CSV table of C-alpha atoms in Angstrom, one decimal:
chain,number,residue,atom,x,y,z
E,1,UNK,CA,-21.0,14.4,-14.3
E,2,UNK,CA,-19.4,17.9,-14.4
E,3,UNK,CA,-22.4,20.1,-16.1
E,4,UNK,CA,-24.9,17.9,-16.3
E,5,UNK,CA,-28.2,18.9,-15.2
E,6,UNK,CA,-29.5,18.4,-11.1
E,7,UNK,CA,-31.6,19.8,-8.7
E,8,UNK,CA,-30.8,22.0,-5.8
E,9,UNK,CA,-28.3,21.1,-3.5
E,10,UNK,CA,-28.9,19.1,-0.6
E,11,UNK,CA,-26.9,20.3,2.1
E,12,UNK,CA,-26.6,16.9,3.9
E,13,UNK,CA,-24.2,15.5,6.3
E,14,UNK,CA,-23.7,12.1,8.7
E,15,UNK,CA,-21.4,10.5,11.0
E,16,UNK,CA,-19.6,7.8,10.0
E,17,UNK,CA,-19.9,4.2,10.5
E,18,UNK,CA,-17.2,2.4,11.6
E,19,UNK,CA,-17.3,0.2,8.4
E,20,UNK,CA,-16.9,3.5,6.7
E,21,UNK,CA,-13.8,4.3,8.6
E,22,UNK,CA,-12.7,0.7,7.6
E,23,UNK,CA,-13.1,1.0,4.1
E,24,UNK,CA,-11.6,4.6,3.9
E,25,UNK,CA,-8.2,3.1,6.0
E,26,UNK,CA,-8.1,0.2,3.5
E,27,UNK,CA,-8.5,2.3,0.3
E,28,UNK,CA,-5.5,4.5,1.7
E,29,UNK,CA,-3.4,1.2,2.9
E,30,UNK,CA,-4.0,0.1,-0.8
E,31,UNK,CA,-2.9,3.2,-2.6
E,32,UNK,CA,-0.2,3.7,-0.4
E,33,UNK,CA,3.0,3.6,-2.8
E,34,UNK,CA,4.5,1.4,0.4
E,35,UNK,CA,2.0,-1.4,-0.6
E,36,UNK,CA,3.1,-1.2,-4.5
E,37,UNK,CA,0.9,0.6,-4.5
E,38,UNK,CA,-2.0,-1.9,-5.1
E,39,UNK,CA,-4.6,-0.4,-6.1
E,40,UNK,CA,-4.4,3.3,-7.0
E,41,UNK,CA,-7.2,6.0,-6.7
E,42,UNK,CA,-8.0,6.2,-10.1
E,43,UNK,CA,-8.4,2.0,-10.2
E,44,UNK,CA,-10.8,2.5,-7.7
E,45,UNK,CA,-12.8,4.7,-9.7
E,46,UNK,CA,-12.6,3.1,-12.3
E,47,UNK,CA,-14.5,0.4,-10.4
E,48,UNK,CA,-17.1,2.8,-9.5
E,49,UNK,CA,-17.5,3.7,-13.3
E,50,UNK,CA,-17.5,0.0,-14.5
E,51,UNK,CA,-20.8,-0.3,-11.9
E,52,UNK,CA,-22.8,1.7,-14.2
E,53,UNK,CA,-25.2,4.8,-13.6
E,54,UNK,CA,-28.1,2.1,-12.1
E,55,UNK,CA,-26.5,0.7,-9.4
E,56,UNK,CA,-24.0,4.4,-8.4
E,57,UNK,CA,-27.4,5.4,-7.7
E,58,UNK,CA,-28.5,2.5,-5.5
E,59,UNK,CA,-25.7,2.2,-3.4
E,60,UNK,CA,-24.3,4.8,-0.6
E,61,UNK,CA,-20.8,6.6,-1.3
E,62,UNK,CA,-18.5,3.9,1.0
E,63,UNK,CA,-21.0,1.1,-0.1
E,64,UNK,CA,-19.6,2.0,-3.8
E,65,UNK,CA,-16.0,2.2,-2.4
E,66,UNK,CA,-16.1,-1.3,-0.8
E,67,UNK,CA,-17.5,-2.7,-3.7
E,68,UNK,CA,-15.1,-1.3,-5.9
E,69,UNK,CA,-12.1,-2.4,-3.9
E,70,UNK,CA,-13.5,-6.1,-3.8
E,71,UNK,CA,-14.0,-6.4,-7.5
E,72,UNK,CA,-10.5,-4.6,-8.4
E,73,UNK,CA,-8.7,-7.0,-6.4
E,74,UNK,CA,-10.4,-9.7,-7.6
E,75,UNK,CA,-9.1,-8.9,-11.1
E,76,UNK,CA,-5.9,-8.2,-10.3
E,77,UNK,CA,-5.3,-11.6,-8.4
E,78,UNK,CA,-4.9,-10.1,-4.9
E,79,UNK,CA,-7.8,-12.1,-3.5
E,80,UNK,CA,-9.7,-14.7,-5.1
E,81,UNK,CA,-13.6,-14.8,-5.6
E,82,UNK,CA,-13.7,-18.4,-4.1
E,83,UNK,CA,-11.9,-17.1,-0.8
E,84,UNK,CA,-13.9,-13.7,-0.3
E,85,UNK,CA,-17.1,-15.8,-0.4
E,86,UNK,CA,-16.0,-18.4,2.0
E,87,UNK,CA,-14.8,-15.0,4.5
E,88,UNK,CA,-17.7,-13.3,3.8
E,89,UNK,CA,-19.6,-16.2,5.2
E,90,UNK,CA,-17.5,-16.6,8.2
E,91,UNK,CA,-18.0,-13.0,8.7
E,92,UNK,CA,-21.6,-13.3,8.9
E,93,UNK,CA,-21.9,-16.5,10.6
E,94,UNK,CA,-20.1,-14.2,13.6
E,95,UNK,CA,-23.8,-12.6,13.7
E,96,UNK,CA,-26.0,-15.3,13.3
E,97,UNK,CA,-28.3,-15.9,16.4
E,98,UNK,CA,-26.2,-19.2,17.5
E,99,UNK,CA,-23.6,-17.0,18.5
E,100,UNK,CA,-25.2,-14.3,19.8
E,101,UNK,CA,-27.4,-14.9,23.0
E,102,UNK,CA,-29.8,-11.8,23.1
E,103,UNK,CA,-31.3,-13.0,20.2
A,1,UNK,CA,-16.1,20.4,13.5
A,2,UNK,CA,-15.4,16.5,13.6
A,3,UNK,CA,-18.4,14.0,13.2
A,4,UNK,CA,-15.7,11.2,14.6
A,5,UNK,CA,-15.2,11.5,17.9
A,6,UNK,CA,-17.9,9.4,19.8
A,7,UNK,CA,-16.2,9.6,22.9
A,8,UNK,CA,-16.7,13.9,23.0
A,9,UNK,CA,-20.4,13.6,23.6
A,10,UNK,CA,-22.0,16.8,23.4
A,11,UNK,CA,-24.5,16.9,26.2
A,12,UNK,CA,-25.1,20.7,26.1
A,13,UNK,CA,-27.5,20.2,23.3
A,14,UNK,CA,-30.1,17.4,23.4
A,15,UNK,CA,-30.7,15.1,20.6
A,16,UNK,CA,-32.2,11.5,21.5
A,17,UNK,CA,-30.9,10.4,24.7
A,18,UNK,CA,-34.0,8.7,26.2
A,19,UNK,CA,-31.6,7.2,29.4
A,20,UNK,CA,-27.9,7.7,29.7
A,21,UNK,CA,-27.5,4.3,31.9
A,22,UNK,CA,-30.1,2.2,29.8
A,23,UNK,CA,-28.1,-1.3,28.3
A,24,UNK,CA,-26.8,-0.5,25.0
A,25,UNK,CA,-27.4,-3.3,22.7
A,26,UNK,CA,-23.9,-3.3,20.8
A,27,UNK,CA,-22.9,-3.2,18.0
A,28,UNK,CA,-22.1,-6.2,17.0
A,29,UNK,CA,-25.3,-7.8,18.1
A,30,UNK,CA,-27.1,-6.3,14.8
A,31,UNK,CA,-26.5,-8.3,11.6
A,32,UNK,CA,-23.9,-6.5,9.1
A,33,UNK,CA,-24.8,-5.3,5.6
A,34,UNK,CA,-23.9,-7.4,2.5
A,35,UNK,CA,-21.6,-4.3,2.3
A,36,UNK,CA,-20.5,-4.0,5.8
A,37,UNK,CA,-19.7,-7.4,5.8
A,38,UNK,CA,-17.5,-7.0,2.8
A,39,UNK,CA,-15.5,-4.1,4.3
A,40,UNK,CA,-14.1,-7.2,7.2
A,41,UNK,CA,-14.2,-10.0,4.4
A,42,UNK,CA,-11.5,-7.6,2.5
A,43,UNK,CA,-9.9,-6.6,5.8
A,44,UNK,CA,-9.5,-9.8,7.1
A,45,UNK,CA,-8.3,-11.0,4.0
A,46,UNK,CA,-5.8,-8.6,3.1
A,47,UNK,CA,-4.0,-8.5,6.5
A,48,UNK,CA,-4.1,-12.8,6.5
A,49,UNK,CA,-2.3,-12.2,3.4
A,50,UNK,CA,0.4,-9.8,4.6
A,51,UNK,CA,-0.8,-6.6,2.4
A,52,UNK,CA,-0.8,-5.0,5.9
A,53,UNK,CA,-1.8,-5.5,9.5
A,54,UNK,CA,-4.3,-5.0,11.7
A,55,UNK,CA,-2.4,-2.5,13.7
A,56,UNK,CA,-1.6,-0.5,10.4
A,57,UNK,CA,-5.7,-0.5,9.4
A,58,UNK,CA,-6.4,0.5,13.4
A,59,UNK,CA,-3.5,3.7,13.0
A,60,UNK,CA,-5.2,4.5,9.7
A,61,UNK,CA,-8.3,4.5,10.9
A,62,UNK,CA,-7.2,7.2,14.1
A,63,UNK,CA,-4.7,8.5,12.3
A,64,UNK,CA,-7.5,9.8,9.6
A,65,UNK,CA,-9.8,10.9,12.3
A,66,UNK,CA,-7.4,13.5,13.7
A,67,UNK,CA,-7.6,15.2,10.2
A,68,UNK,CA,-10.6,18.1,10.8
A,69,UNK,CA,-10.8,21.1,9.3
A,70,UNK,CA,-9.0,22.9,12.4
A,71,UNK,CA,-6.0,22.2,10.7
A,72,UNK,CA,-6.7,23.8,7.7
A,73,UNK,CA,-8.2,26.7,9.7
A,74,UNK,CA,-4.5,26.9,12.0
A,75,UNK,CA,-2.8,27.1,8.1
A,76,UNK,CA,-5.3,30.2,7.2
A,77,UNK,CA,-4.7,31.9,10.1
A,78,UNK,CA,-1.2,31.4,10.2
A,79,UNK,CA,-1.3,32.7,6.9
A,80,UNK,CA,-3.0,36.2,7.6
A,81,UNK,CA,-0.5,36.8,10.0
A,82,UNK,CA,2.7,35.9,8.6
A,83,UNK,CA,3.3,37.5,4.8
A,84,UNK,CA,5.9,35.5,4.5
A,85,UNK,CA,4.0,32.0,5.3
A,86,UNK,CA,1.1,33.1,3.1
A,87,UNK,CA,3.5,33.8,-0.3
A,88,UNK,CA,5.3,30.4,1.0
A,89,UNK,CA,2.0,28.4,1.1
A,90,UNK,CA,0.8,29.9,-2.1
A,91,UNK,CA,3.5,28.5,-4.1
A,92,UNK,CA,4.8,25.5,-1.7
A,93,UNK,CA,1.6,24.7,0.1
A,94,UNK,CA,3.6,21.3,1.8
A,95,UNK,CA,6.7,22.8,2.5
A,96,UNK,CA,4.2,25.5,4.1
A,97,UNK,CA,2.1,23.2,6.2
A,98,UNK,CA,5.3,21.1,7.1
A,99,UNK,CA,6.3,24.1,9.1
A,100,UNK,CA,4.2,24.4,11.5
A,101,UNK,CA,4.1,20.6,11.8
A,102,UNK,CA,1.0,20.1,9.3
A,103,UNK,CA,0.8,16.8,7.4
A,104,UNK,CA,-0.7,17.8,3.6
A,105,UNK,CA,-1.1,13.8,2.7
A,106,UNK,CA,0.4,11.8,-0.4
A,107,UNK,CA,-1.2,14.3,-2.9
A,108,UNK,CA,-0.2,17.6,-4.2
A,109,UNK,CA,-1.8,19.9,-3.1
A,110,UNK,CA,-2.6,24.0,-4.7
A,111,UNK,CA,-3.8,26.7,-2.0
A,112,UNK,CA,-5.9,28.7,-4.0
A,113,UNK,CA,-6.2,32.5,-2.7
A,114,UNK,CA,-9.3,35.0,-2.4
A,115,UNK,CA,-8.9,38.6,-3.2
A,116,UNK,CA,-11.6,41.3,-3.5
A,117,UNK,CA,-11.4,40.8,-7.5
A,118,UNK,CA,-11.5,36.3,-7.1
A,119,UNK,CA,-13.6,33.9,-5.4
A,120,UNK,CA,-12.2,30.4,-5.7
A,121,UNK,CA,-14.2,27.3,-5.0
A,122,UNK,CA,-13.7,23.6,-5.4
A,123,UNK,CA,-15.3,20.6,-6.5
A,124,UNK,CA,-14.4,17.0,-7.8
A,125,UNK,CA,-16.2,16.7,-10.8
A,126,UNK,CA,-15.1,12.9,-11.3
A,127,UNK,CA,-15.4,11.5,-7.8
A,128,UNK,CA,-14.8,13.4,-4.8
A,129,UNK,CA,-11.0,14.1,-3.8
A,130,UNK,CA,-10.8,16.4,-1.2
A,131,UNK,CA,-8.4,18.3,1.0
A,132,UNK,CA,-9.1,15.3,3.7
A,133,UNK,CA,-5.6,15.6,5.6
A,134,UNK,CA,-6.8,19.2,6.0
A,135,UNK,CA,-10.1,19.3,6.4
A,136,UNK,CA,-11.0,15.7,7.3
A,137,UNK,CA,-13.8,13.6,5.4
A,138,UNK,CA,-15.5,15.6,3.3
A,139,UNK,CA,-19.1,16.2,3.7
A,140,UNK,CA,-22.3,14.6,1.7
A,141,UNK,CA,-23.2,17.1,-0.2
A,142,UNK,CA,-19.6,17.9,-1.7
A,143,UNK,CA,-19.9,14.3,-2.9
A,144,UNK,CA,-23.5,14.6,-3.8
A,145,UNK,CA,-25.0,14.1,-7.8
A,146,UNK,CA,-26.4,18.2,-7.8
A,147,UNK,CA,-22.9,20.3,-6.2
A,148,UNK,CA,-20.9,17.8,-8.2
A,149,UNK,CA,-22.6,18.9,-11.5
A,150,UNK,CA,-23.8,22.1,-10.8
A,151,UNK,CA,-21.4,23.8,-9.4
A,152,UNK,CA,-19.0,24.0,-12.9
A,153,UNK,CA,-21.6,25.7,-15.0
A,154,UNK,CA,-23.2,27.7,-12.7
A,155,UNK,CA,-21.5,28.4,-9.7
A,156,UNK,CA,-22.8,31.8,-8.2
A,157,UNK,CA,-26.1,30.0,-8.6
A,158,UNK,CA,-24.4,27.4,-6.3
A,159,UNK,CA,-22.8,29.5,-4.1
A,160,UNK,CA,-26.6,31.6,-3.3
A,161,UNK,CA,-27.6,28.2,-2.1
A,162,UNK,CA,-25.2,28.2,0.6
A,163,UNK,CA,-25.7,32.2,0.8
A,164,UNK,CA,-23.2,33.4,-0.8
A,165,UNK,CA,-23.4,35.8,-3.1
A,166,UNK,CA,-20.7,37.1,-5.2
A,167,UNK,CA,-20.4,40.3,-6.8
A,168,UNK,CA,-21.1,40.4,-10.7
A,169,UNK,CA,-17.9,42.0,-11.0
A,170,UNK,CA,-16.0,39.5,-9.1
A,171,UNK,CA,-14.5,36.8,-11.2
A,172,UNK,CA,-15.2,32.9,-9.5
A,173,UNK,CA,-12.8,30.6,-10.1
A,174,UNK,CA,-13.9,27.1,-9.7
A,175,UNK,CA,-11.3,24.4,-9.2
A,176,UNK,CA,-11.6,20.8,-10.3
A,177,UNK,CA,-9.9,18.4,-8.1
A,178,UNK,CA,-8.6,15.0,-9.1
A,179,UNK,CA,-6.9,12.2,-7.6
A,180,UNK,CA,-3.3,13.9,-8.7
A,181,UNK,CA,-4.2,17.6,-7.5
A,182,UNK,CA,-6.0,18.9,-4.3
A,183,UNK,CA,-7.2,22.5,-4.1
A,184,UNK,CA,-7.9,24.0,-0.6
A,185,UNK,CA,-9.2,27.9,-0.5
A,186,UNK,CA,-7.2,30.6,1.5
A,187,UNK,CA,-10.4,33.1,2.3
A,188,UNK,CA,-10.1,36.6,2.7
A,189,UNK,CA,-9.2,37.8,6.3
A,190,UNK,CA,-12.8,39.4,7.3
A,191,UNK,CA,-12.7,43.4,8.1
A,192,UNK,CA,-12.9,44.1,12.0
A,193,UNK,CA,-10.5,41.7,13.1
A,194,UNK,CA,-7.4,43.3,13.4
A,195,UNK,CA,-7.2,43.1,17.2
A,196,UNK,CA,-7.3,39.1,16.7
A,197,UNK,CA,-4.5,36.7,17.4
A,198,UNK,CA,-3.7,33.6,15.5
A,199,UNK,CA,-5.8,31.5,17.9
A,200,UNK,CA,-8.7,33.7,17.7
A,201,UNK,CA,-8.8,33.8,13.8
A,202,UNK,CA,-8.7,30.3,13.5
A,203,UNK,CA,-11.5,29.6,15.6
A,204,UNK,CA,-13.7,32.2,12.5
A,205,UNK,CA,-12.3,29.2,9.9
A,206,UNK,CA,-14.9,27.1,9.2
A,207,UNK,CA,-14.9,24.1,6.6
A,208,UNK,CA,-17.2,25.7,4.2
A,209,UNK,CA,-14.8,28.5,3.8
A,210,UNK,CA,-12.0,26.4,3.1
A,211,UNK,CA,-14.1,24.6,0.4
A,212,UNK,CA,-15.2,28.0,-0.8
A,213,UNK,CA,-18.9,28.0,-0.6
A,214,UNK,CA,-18.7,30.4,1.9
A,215,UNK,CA,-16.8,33.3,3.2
A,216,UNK,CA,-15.2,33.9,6.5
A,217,UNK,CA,-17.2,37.1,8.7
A,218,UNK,CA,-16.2,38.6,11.4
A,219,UNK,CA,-17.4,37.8,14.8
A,220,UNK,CA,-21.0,39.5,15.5
């Protein structure tokens, strides 16, 4: 986007979730050249780019970074789309009210 | 200045703290994201499968927010001091920072020096790569649609939005970072400081200057 055309800038800043801090710790376990490496920074990019401009727009800077990672491993065979759905779900199920008496 | 330490709470300056001692309804207790939820899906799954293990992502995670930019302001100082450090960092920024026990991460990295005849600045153009062993995460804007494109074509209009404002005569460098080269900025020691020690300097460093949007001033 180098030269393109924008506004003013914003001079915004927030603390990070710790999901955030997750995601940035898995990114640099992944492109670690101990773990192959995996997944390389430019891969992950890559990811980013193959969203398109709609959804970069939509989604926050680690939101885009996570979904990147998912999908990049998915094609390379790490993980398997079957198995992240069935986690995902355990992951939320963790939440859901039945487990979680102050609901 | 570190966003990532919830433990040093600040209680000289009041934000919303409506009762200290009030139960805290944790975190866990609010439903994830879809995208939260994926960062532990891929977590989970990836240490069940050996990629690494939950001790590694917990060190990662600490180890990562230890990196602020005091380090990078300890290397500037260091360098205003010590000619011989400053011409070493300049051309070996690692072997530089590994001297004085500094960790410059897996990437190369170029220290990119000020002089009354350069301003340097940087940006990454394609994503957002950073100087994040020595300056810790980067901040919003430096990732954000306008710096990202802006800053290459026009910078000193840039640079005014922070309040910075280069001479016409000065030349501005700006430096495009990718994921095979990092840039950090060595500013220019400010005038009235020569009574300073190394500790004192340091403590005038601030991320922006190490970025480049702004320059280092002497204490009022």
């Amino acid at each position: 986007m180098g030269g393109l055309d924008a506004g003013p800038v914003a001079r915004t800043e927030h603390t990070f979730e710790p999901w955030e801090n997750k995601t940035d710790a898995i990114v640099r376990l992944l492109s670690n050249p101990k773990s192959g490496p995996l997944m390389r920074i430019d891969e992950l990019r890559r990811g980013i780019e193959d969203m398109g401009p709609g959804i970069y727009d939509e989604l926050t800077y680690y939101e885009r970074w996570i979904a990147s990672v998912a999908n990049v491993l998915i094609e390379k065979g790490v993980i398997h789309v079957d198995e992240l759905g069935r986690k995902l779900e355990e992951v939320k199920a963790r939440h859901t009210p039945a487990s979680s008496p102050e609901h | 200045m570190s966003h990532d330490h919830p433990h040093h709470h600040d209680h000289d300056h009041d934000h919303d703290h409506p009762d200290p001692h009030a139960p805290r309804k944790d975190l866990e207790d609010t439903p994830p994201t879809y995208h939260q939820a994926l960062a532990d899906a891929v977590a989970e799954l990836l240490i069940e499968k050996g990629v690494f293990t939950g001790g590694d992502l917990r060190n990662t995670i600490e180890y990562m927010q230890g990196r602020t930019p005091e380090l990078g302001a300890k290397i500037t100082a260091r360098a205003w001091v010590d000619p011989a450090f400053k011409a070493k960092l300049l051309t070996n920024a690692k072997e530089a920072a590994a001297e004085i026990g500094i960790d410059t991460g897996p990437a190369p990295l170029l220290v990119m020096e000020n002089t009354p005849d350069v301003h340097n600045v940087i940006v990454c153009t394609l994503c957002s790569c950073y100087p994040v062993f020595l300056l810790g995460k980067s901040p919003d804007w430096y990732k954000s649609r306008e710096y990202r494109s802006r800053v290459v074509r026009d910078p000193r209009t840039v640079l005014s939005e922070f309040g910075t404002d280069i001479a016409p005569q000065r030349e501005v460098r700006v430096h495009d970072s990718t994921a095979d080269m990092r840039y950090m900025i060595l500013p220019m020691r400010p005038e009235g400081t020569d009574g300073m020690d190394e500790t004192q300097l340091a403590q005038l460093v601030t991320r922006d200057s190490l970025i480049g949007v702004i320059e280092v001033s002497a204490p009022a």
